[in-house]
Amino acid sequence: MSTDNKAPFGLRPCKRYIATHDSEGKSVYANSPEQVYRVRDAGAMSRSYAVGSIPADLENDADVKAYRGEEGRTSYLKNDIVITPGANLVVVDLKPGGVSAMHRTVSIDFSICVIGEIDHELDGGEKVRLQPGDHIVQRGTMHRWSNPSATEPARFVACTLPCVPFQIAGERLAEFHAKL
């Protein structure tokens, strides 16, 4: 896995704007680091923003300071999918023909297709094709993402929130990532 500040596969880099307050209480945009993409076999992922608690601690820009830091679990440099407790907003770019490993996380994820078409496949064999604006509410199920286009990249944006582990067919929900 490599990192880069440029969006891969010819996609335009996402711009992130963080709204906060100045010392007089006026709304302003905070300085924000460039997106850092982690390139993988199927595509690339970038953490767009993260908070370390729900509800989020916004006082004195605690969340912004933690996100802009180079260390800590909510740093813009980290690549965890789920932050417990907390919330994570990620941008996932799939290269033409890219296919992720079958995986599950201990979370509820809200994933929205924004560029191209993306297939979402469940371990039971069901599959849906997402077009821009279509979205998945991912609830701890085994799934994989793929880009059905042989020539065009695709992008989805996901917000992941940890969930309480529960029983599925007699087994406790646990994170899993199959080998490709």
Tab-separated table of C-alpha atoms in Angstrom, residues 59-167:
chain	number	residue	atom	x	y	z
A	59	GLU	CA	-15.371	22.639	21.941
A	60	ASN	CA	-12.214	24.678	21.298
A	61	ASP	CA	-11.851	22.853	17.963
A	62	ALA	CA	-10.765	19.670	19.779
A	63	ASP	CA	-11.940	17.541	16.827
A	64	VAL	CA	-10.176	19.737	14.233
A	65	LYS	CA	-6.911	19.714	16.208
A	66	ALA	CA	-7.046	15.919	16.567
A	67	TYR	CA	-7.821	15.457	12.873
A	68	ARG	CA	-4.992	17.754	11.730
A	69	GLY	CA	-2.512	16.014	14.064
A	70	GLU	CA	-0.076	13.472	12.689
A	71	GLU	CA	-0.671	11.031	15.555
A	72	GLY	CA	-3.831	9.770	17.205
A	73	ARG	CA	-6.669	7.619	16.016
A	74	THR	CA	-8.562	10.419	14.218
A	75	SER	CA	-5.525	11.836	12.359
A	76	TYR	CA	-5.989	12.540	8.651
A	77	LEU	CA	-2.990	10.237	8.091
A	78	LYS	CA	-4.715	7.125	9.498
A	79	ASN	CA	-6.575	4.594	7.369
A	80	ASP	CA	-8.837	2.687	9.792
A	81	ILE	CA	-12.301	2.066	8.412
A	82	VAL	CA	-14.043	2.150	11.813
A	83	ILE	CA	-13.145	4.343	14.804
A	84	THR	CA	-14.505	3.090	18.126
A	85	PRO	CA	-16.051	5.148	19.555
A	86	GLY	CA	-16.386	7.789	16.880
A	87	ALA	CA	-17.226	8.385	13.241
A	88	ASN	CA	-15.147	8.207	10.076
A	89	LEU	CA	-15.836	9.806	6.684
A	90	VAL	CA	-13.892	8.149	3.860
A	91	VAL	CA	-13.613	8.630	0.114
A	92	VAL	CA	-13.059	5.366	-1.790
A	93	ASP	CA	-11.877	5.430	-5.410
A	94	LEU	CA	-12.095	2.196	-7.391
A	95	LYS	CA	-9.871	1.763	-10.414
A	96	PRO	CA	-11.403	0.437	-13.634
A	97	GLY	CA	-12.171	-3.235	-12.971
A	98	GLY	CA	-11.132	-2.888	-9.299
A	99	VAL	CA	-12.596	-5.418	-6.847
A	100	SER	CA	-12.205	-5.265	-3.059
A	101	ALA	CA	-11.846	-8.301	-0.834
A	102	MET	CA	-15.004	-9.672	0.775
A	103	HIS	CA	-15.097	-8.070	4.227
A	104	ARG	CA	-17.205	-6.935	7.167
A	105	THR	CA	-16.741	-4.354	9.872
A	106	VAL	CA	-18.402	-3.938	13.251
A	107	SER	CA	-20.253	-0.850	12.097
A	108	ILE	CA	-23.154	0.723	10.315
A	109	ASP	CA	-21.924	2.434	7.152
A	110	PHE	CA	-23.690	4.917	4.927
A	111	SER	CA	-22.061	4.683	1.463
A	112	ILE	CA	-23.071	6.924	-1.448
A	113	CYS	CA	-21.945	6.456	-5.064
A	114	VAL	CA	-20.837	9.835	-6.427
A	115	ILE	CA	-18.927	9.011	-9.663
A	116	GLY	CA	-19.382	6.134	-12.111
A	117	GLU	CA	-21.128	2.873	-11.325
A	118	ILE	CA	-20.248	0.581	-8.435
A	119	ASP	CA	-21.378	-2.968	-7.726
A	120	HIS	CA	-22.075	-3.927	-4.095
A	121	GLU	CA	-22.132	-7.699	-3.613
A	122	LEU	CA	-23.176	-9.649	-0.517
A	123	ASP	CA	-21.726	-13.016	0.529
A	124	GLY	CA	-25.123	-14.584	-0.206
A	125	GLY	CA	-24.616	-13.726	-3.890
A	126	GLU	CA	-27.021	-10.801	-4.162
A	127	LYS	CA	-25.642	-7.786	-6.016
A	128	VAL	CA	-26.856	-4.268	-6.744
A	129	ARG	CA	-25.377	-1.688	-9.107
A	130	LEU	CA	-25.144	1.825	-7.693
A	131	GLN	CA	-25.236	4.923	-9.845
A	132	PRO	CA	-24.458	8.459	-8.629
A	133	GLY	CA	-26.773	9.295	-5.751
A	134	ASP	CA	-27.620	5.640	-4.977
A	135	HIS	CA	-26.504	4.493	-1.552
A	136	ILE	CA	-26.113	1.494	0.720
A	137	VAL	CA	-26.883	1.241	4.418
A	138	GLN	CA	-24.278	-1.381	5.339
A	139	ARG	CA	-25.173	-3.096	8.649
A	140	GLY	CA	-22.332	-5.414	9.604
A	141	THR	CA	-22.846	-7.678	6.583
A	142	MET	CA	-20.169	-9.395	4.493
A	143	HIS	CA	-19.731	-7.472	1.269
A	144	ARG	CA	-17.388	-6.443	-1.503
A	145	TRP	CA	-17.175	-3.422	-3.789
A	146	SER	CA	-16.317	-3.539	-7.475
A	147	ASN	CA	-16.110	-1.195	-10.426
A	148	PRO	CA	-17.781	-2.886	-13.427
A	149	SER	CA	-16.219	-0.472	-15.923
A	150	ALA	CA	-13.081	-1.599	-17.749
A	151	THR	CA	-12.169	2.007	-18.613
A	152	GLU	CA	-13.601	4.494	-16.079
A	153	PRO	CA	-12.813	4.940	-12.363
A	154	ALA	CA	-15.615	5.172	-9.780
A	155	ARG	CA	-15.954	6.828	-6.371
A	156	PHE	CA	-18.106	6.416	-3.294
A	157	VAL	CA	-18.161	8.314	-0.024
A	158	ALA	CA	-18.883	6.459	3.227
A	159	CYS	CA	-19.524	7.447	6.814
A	160	THR	CA	-18.812	4.598	9.239
A	161	LEU	CA	-20.122	4.444	12.796
A	162	PRO	CA	-19.271	1.620	15.200
A	163	CYS	CA	-22.153	-0.610	16.245
A	164	VAL	CA	-22.800	-2.892	19.185
A	165	PRO	CA	-21.682	-6.415	18.177
A	166	PHE	CA	-24.611	-8.810	17.812
A	167	GLN	CA	-25.215	-12.488	17.031
